[in-house]
PDB file of C-alpha atoms in Angstrom:
ATOM      1  CA  UNK A   1      -8.864 -15.470  -2.540  1.00  0.00           C
ATOM      2  CA  UNK A   2     -12.609 -15.212  -2.814  1.00  0.00           C
ATOM      3  CA  UNK A   3     -13.430 -12.682  -0.122  1.00  0.00           C
ATOM      4  CA  UNK A   4     -17.148 -13.204  -0.745  1.00  0.00           C
ATOM      5  CA  UNK A   5     -16.784 -16.643   0.868  1.00  0.00           C
ATOM      6  CA  UNK A   6     -17.786 -16.184   4.505  1.00  0.00           C
ATOM      7  CA  UNK A   7     -14.918 -18.287   5.865  1.00  0.00           C
ATOM      8  CA  UNK A   8     -12.289 -16.639   3.688  1.00  0.00           C
ATOM      9  CA  UNK A   9     -13.562 -13.190   4.635  1.00  0.00           C
ATOM     10  CA  UNK A  10     -13.619 -14.135   8.306  1.00  0.00           C
ATOM     11  CA  UNK A  11      -9.962 -15.172   8.040  1.00  0.00           C
ATOM     12  CA  UNK A  12      -9.118 -11.889   6.314  1.00  0.00           C
ATOM     13  CA  UNK A  13     -10.790  -9.990   9.151  1.00  0.00           C
ATOM     14  CA  UNK A  14      -8.715 -11.927  11.687  1.00  0.00           C
ATOM     15  CA  UNK A  15      -5.604 -10.929   9.736  1.00  0.00           C
ATOM     16  CA  UNK A  16      -6.818  -7.327   9.661  1.00  0.00           C
ATOM     17  CA  UNK A  17      -7.112  -7.326  13.460  1.00  0.00           C
ATOM     18  CA  UNK A  18      -3.652  -8.854  13.765  1.00  0.00           C
ATOM     19  CA  UNK A  19      -2.242  -6.089  11.566  1.00  0.00           C
ATOM     20  CA  UNK A  20      -3.874  -3.503  13.850  1.00  0.00           C
ATOM     21  CA  UNK A  21      -2.525  -5.232  16.959  1.00  0.00           C
ATOM     22  CA  UNK A  22       0.993  -5.207  15.494  1.00  0.00           C
ATOM     23  CA  UNK A  23       0.674  -1.537  14.463  1.00  0.00           C
ATOM     24  CA  UNK A  24       0.975  -2.264  10.753  1.00  0.00           C
ATOM     25  CA  UNK A  25      -1.649   0.327   9.895  1.00  0.00           C
ATOM     26  CA  UNK A  26      -0.826   0.889   6.224  1.00  0.00           C
ATOM     27  CA  UNK A  27      -1.042  -2.850   5.562  1.00  0.00           C
ATOM     28  CA  UNK A  28      -4.277  -3.017   7.554  1.00  0.00           C
ATOM     29  CA  UNK A  29      -5.770  -0.237   5.439  1.00  0.00           C
ATOM     30  CA  UNK A  30      -4.710  -1.952   2.221  1.00  0.00           C
ATOM     31  CA  UNK A  31      -6.345  -5.188   3.396  1.00  0.00           C
ATOM     32  CA  UNK A  32      -9.486  -3.329   4.499  1.00  0.00           C
ATOM     33  CA  UNK A  33      -9.737  -1.753   1.031  1.00  0.00           C
ATOM     34  CA  UNK A  34      -9.362  -5.203  -0.572  1.00  0.00           C
ATOM     35  CA  UNK A  35     -12.060  -6.710   1.621  1.00  0.00           C
ATOM     36  CA  UNK A  36     -14.415  -3.779   1.124  1.00  0.00           C
ATOM     37  CA  UNK A  37     -13.776  -4.035  -2.606  1.00  0.00           C
ATOM     38  CA  UNK A  38     -15.853  -7.233  -2.666  1.00  0.00           C
ATOM     39  CA  UNK A  39     -18.820  -4.887  -2.302  1.00  0.00           C
ATOM     40  CA  UNK A  40     -22.381  -6.047  -1.913  1.00  0.00           C
ATOM     41  CA  UNK A  41     -21.307  -9.670  -2.182  1.00  0.00           C
ATOM     42  CA  UNK A  42     -19.973  -9.439   1.389  1.00  0.00           C
ATOM     43  CA  UNK A  43     -22.233 -10.162   4.321  1.00  0.00           C
ATOM     44  CA  UNK A  44     -23.706  -6.856   5.497  1.00  0.00           C
ATOM     45  CA  UNK A  45     -22.065  -7.268   8.915  1.00  0.00           C
ATOM     46  CA  UNK A  46     -18.614  -7.747   7.374  1.00  0.00           C
ATOM     47  CA  UNK A  47     -19.142  -4.891   4.905  1.00  0.00           C
ATOM     48  CA  UNK A  48     -20.172  -2.429   7.623  1.00  0.00           C
ATOM     49  CA  UNK A  49     -17.419  -3.484  10.030  1.00  0.00           C
ATOM     50  CA  UNK A  50     -14.642  -3.249   7.462  1.00  0.00           C
ATOM     51  CA  UNK A  51     -16.025   0.054   6.166  1.00  0.00           C
ATOM     52  CA  UNK A  52     -15.912   1.545   9.654  1.00  0.00           C
ATOM     53  CA  UNK A  53     -12.353   0.298  10.152  1.00  0.00           C
ATOM     54  CA  UNK A  54     -11.295   1.561   6.732  1.00  0.00           C
ATOM     55  CA  UNK A  55     -12.646   5.061   7.432  1.00  0.00           C
ATOM     56  CA  UNK A  56     -10.891   5.092  10.805  1.00  0.00           C
ATOM     57  CA  UNK A  57      -7.521   4.253   9.245  1.00  0.00           C
ATOM     58  CA  UNK A  58      -7.993   6.720   6.378  1.00  0.00           C
ATOM     59  CA  UNK A  59      -8.460   9.469   8.955  1.00  0.00           C
ATOM     60  CA  UNK A  60      -5.627   8.480  11.285  1.00  0.00           C
ATOM     61  CA  UNK A  61      -3.100   7.809   8.540  1.00  0.00           C
ATOM     62  CA  UNK A  62      -4.241  10.863   6.608  1.00  0.00           C
ATOM     63  CA  UNK A  63      -3.740  13.132   9.604  1.00  0.00           C
ATOM     64  CA  UNK A  64      -0.195  11.802   9.965  1.00  0.00           C
ATOM     65  CA  UNK A  65       0.542  12.912   6.390  1.00  0.00           C
ATOM     66  CA  UNK A  66      -0.942  16.379   6.559  1.00  0.00           C
ATOM     67  CA  UNK A  67      -4.465  15.297   5.669  1.00  0.00           C
ATOM     68  CA  UNK A  68      -3.601  13.412   2.497  1.00  0.00           C
ATOM     69  CA  UNK A  69      -4.291   9.819   1.602  1.00  0.00           C
ATOM     70  CA  UNK A  70      -1.577   7.609   0.116  1.00  0.00           C
ATOM     71  CA  UNK A  71      -2.821   8.461  -3.381  1.00  0.00           C
ATOM     72  CA  UNK A  72      -2.737  12.219  -2.693  1.00  0.00           C
ATOM     73  CA  UNK A  73      -6.436  12.706  -1.964  1.00  0.00           C
ATOM     74  CA  UNK A  74      -8.014  14.497   0.969  1.00  0.00           C
ATOM     75  CA  UNK A  75      -8.435  12.022   3.834  1.00  0.00           C
ATOM     76  CA  UNK A  76     -11.275  13.896   5.550  1.00  0.00           C
ATOM     77  CA  UNK A  77     -13.192  14.249   2.290  1.00  0.00           C
ATOM     78  CA  UNK A  78     -12.744  10.557   1.480  1.00  0.00           C
ATOM     79  CA  UNK A  79     -13.896   9.577   4.978  1.00  0.00           C
ATOM     80  CA  UNK A  80     -16.985  11.775   4.702  1.00  0.00           C
ATOM     81  CA  UNK A  81     -17.793  10.315   1.281  1.00  0.00           C
ATOM     82  CA  UNK A  82     -17.485   6.756   2.577  1.00  0.00           C
ATOM     83  CA  UNK A  83     -19.570   7.469   5.691  1.00  0.00           C
ATOM     84  CA  UNK A  84     -22.845   6.409   4.104  1.00  0.00           C
ATOM     85  CA  UNK A  85     -26.390   6.613   5.483  1.00  0.00           C
ATOM     86  CA  UNK A  86     -26.291   2.809   5.598  1.00  0.00           C
ATOM     87  CA  UNK A  87     -23.225   2.944   7.851  1.00  0.00           C
ATOM     88  CA  UNK A  88     -24.892   5.582  10.044  1.00  0.00           C
ATOM     89  CA  UNK A  89     -27.922   3.304  10.522  1.00  0.00           C
ATOM     90  CA  UNK A  90     -25.627   0.396  11.392  1.00  0.00           C
ATOM     91  CA  UNK A  91     -23.689   2.452  13.950  1.00  0.00           C
ATOM     92  CA  UNK A  92     -26.907   3.689  15.552  1.00  0.00           C
ATOM     93  CA  UNK A  93     -28.082   0.082  15.892  1.00  0.00           C
ATOM     94  CA  UNK A  94     -24.836  -0.944  17.629  1.00  0.00           C
ATOM     95  CA  UNK A  95     -23.983   1.832  20.108  1.00  0.00           C
ATOM     96  CA  UNK A  96     -22.261  -0.494  22.569  1.00  0.00           C
ATOM     97  CA  UNK A  97     -19.501  -1.543  20.189  1.00  0.00           C
ATOM     98  CA  UNK A  98     -16.392   0.347  21.364  1.00  0.00           C
ATOM     99  CA  UNK A  99     -14.935   0.366  17.846  1.00  0.00           C
ATOM    100  CA  UNK A 100     -18.029   2.170  16.561  1.00  0.00           C
ATOM    101  CA  UNK A 101     -17.609   4.913  19.132  1.00  0.00           C
ATOM    102  CA  UNK A 102     -13.916   5.014  18.199  1.00  0.00           C
ATOM    103  CA  UNK A 103     -14.959   5.717  14.601  1.00  0.00           C
ATOM    104  CA  UNK A 104     -17.359   8.436  15.724  1.00  0.00           C
ATOM    105  CA  UNK A 105     -14.565  10.000  17.794  1.00  0.00           C
ATOM    106  CA  UNK A 106     -12.179   9.932  14.818  1.00  0.00           C
ATOM    107  CA  UNK A 107     -14.811  11.448  12.530  1.00  0.00           C
ATOM    108  CA  UNK A 108     -15.540  14.221  15.039  1.00  0.00           C
ATOM    109  CA  UNK A 109     -11.907  15.089  15.740  1.00  0.00           C
ATOM    110  CA  UNK A 110     -10.225  14.478  12.406  1.00  0.00           C
ATOM    111  CA  UNK A 111     -12.873  14.936   9.709  1.00  0.00           C
ATOM    112  CA  UNK A 112     -15.238  17.476  11.237  1.00  0.00           C
ATOM    113  CA  UNK A 113     -13.119  19.199  13.945  1.00  0.00           C
ATOM    114  CA  UNK A 114     -16.217  19.114  16.165  1.00  0.00           C
ATOM    115  CA  UNK A 115     -15.174  19.025  19.836  1.00  0.00           C
ATOM    116  CA  UNK A 116     -18.760  18.687  21.068  1.00  0.00           C
ATOM    117  CA  UNK A 117     -19.357  15.591  18.951  1.00  0.00           C
ATOM    118  CA  UNK A 118     -15.939  14.281  20.006  1.00  0.00           C
ATOM    119  CA  UNK A 119     -16.836  14.673  23.691  1.00  0.00           C
ATOM    120  CA  UNK A 120     -20.093  12.797  23.132  1.00  0.00           C
ATOM    121  CA  UNK A 121     -18.286  10.016  21.256  1.00  0.00           C
ATOM    122  CA  UNK A 122     -15.641   9.800  23.975  1.00  0.00           C
ATOM    123  CA  UNK A 123     -18.302   9.460  26.680  1.00  0.00           C
ATOM    124  CA  UNK A 124     -20.119   6.842  24.600  1.00  0.00           C
ATOM    125  CA  UNK A 125     -16.818   5.029  24.061  1.00  0.00           C
ATOM    126  CA  UNK A 126     -16.268   4.841  27.820  1.00  0.00           C
ATOM    127  CA  UNK A 127     -19.800   3.513  28.353  1.00  0.00           C
ATOM    128  CA  UNK A 128     -19.341   0.926  25.599  1.00  0.00           C
ATOM    129  CA  UNK A 129     -16.056  -0.206  27.145  1.00  0.00           C
ATOM    130  CA  UNK A 130     -17.674  -0.549  30.567  1.00  0.00           C
ATOM    131  CA  UNK A 131     -20.451  -2.716  29.132  1.00  0.00           C
ATOM    132  CA  UNK A 132     -18.367  -4.722  26.682  1.00  0.00           C
ATOM    133  CA  UNK A 133     -18.301  -8.488  27.248  1.00  0.00           C
ATOM    134  CA  UNK A 134     -14.956  -8.603  25.435  1.00  0.00           C
ATOM    135  CA  UNK A 135     -12.639  -7.124  28.066  1.00  0.00           C
ATOM    136  CA  UNK A 136      -9.565  -8.349  26.201  1.00  0.00           C
ATOM    137  CA  UNK A 137     -10.128  -5.974  23.303  1.00  0.00           C
ATOM    138  CA  UNK A 138     -10.649  -2.869  25.434  1.00  0.00           C
ATOM    139  CA  UNK A 139      -6.935  -2.117  25.860  1.00  0.00           C
ATOM    140  CA  UNK A 140      -6.458  -2.324  22.101  1.00  0.00           C
ATOM    141  CA  UNK A 141      -9.415  -0.015  21.568  1.00  0.00           C
ATOM    142  CA  UNK A 142      -7.951   2.507  24.002  1.00  0.00           C
ATOM    143  CA  UNK A 143      -4.637   2.405  22.141  1.00  0.00           C
ATOM    144  CA  UNK A 144      -6.462   3.078  18.875  1.00  0.00           C
ATOM    145  CA  UNK A 145      -8.315   5.987  20.506  1.00  0.00           C
ATOM    146  CA  UNK A 146      -4.911   7.375  21.513  1.00  0.00           C
ATOM    147  CA  UNK A 147      -3.943   7.302  17.821  1.00  0.00           C
ATOM    148  CA  UNK A 148      -6.798   9.690  17.129  1.00  0.00           C
ATOM    149  CA  UNK A 149      -5.585  12.069  19.821  1.00  0.00           C
ATOM    150  CA  UNK A 150      -2.040  11.865  18.490  1.00  0.00           C
ATOM    151  CA  UNK A 151      -3.253  12.515  14.935  1.00  0.00           C
ATOM    152  CA  UNK A 152      -5.308  15.481  16.200  1.00  0.00           C
ATOM    153  CA  UNK A 153      -2.265  17.017  17.889  1.00  0.00           C
ATOM    154  CA  UNK A 154      -3.099  16.012  21.443  1.00  0.00           C
ATOM    155  CA  UNK A 155      -5.913  14.878  23.688  1.00  0.00           C
ATOM    156  CA  UNK A 156      -9.286  16.532  23.655  1.00  0.00           C
ATOM    157  CA  UNK A 157      -9.216  19.529  25.998  1.00  0.00           C
ATOM    158  CA  UNK A 158     -10.610  18.671  29.426  1.00  0.00           C
ATOM    159  CA  UNK A 159     -12.544  21.913  29.629  1.00  0.00           C
ATOM    160  CA  UNK A 160     -14.258  23.730  26.859  1.00  0.00           C
ATOM    161  CA  UNK A 161     -17.281  25.808  26.096  1.00  0.00           C
ATOM    162  CA  UNK A 162     -20.601  24.189  26.789  1.00  0.00           C
ATOM    163  CA  UNK A 163     -21.880  22.137  23.910  1.00  0.00           C
ATOM    164  CA  UNK A 164     -25.362  23.068  22.727  1.00  0.00           C
ATOM    165  CA  UNK A 165     -28.137  20.818  23.988  1.00  0.00           C
ATOM    166  CA  UNK A 166     -29.601  18.460  21.458  1.00  0.00           C
TER     167      UNK A 166
END
């Protein structure tokens, strides 16, 4: 299929979300890699969304296998490499998307082991959920956030040292 066709890509993204909803994470990652492989020919929105989802799954699945990707690479290193300045700009422009805060939480906990950044992402996730017009997806997002905690060995500690002020 020509994933550079907007309608075909849109259908692939629907399938991706279905794979997430049915907890078929390895298949979802494989599809995300295929979609992202279309590169700059994808609409920027689709490219940034699938990149953020791909990084999320690399981290969660990598943590479940001792930090390795399916091809034996380092999941955290791959996630950091894929987390481009372009993606950072996109995430900053869309702070009220719960899935973007979910990615930030996964990066903080699983790639950087930064509890302060994780706390900030978690708070921003809660705010994004409260303001989201798509209430139906919030439960799914919370389940995906729980995957991060599971992959990190448990929930973020309720109390910790004060994080430095920004």
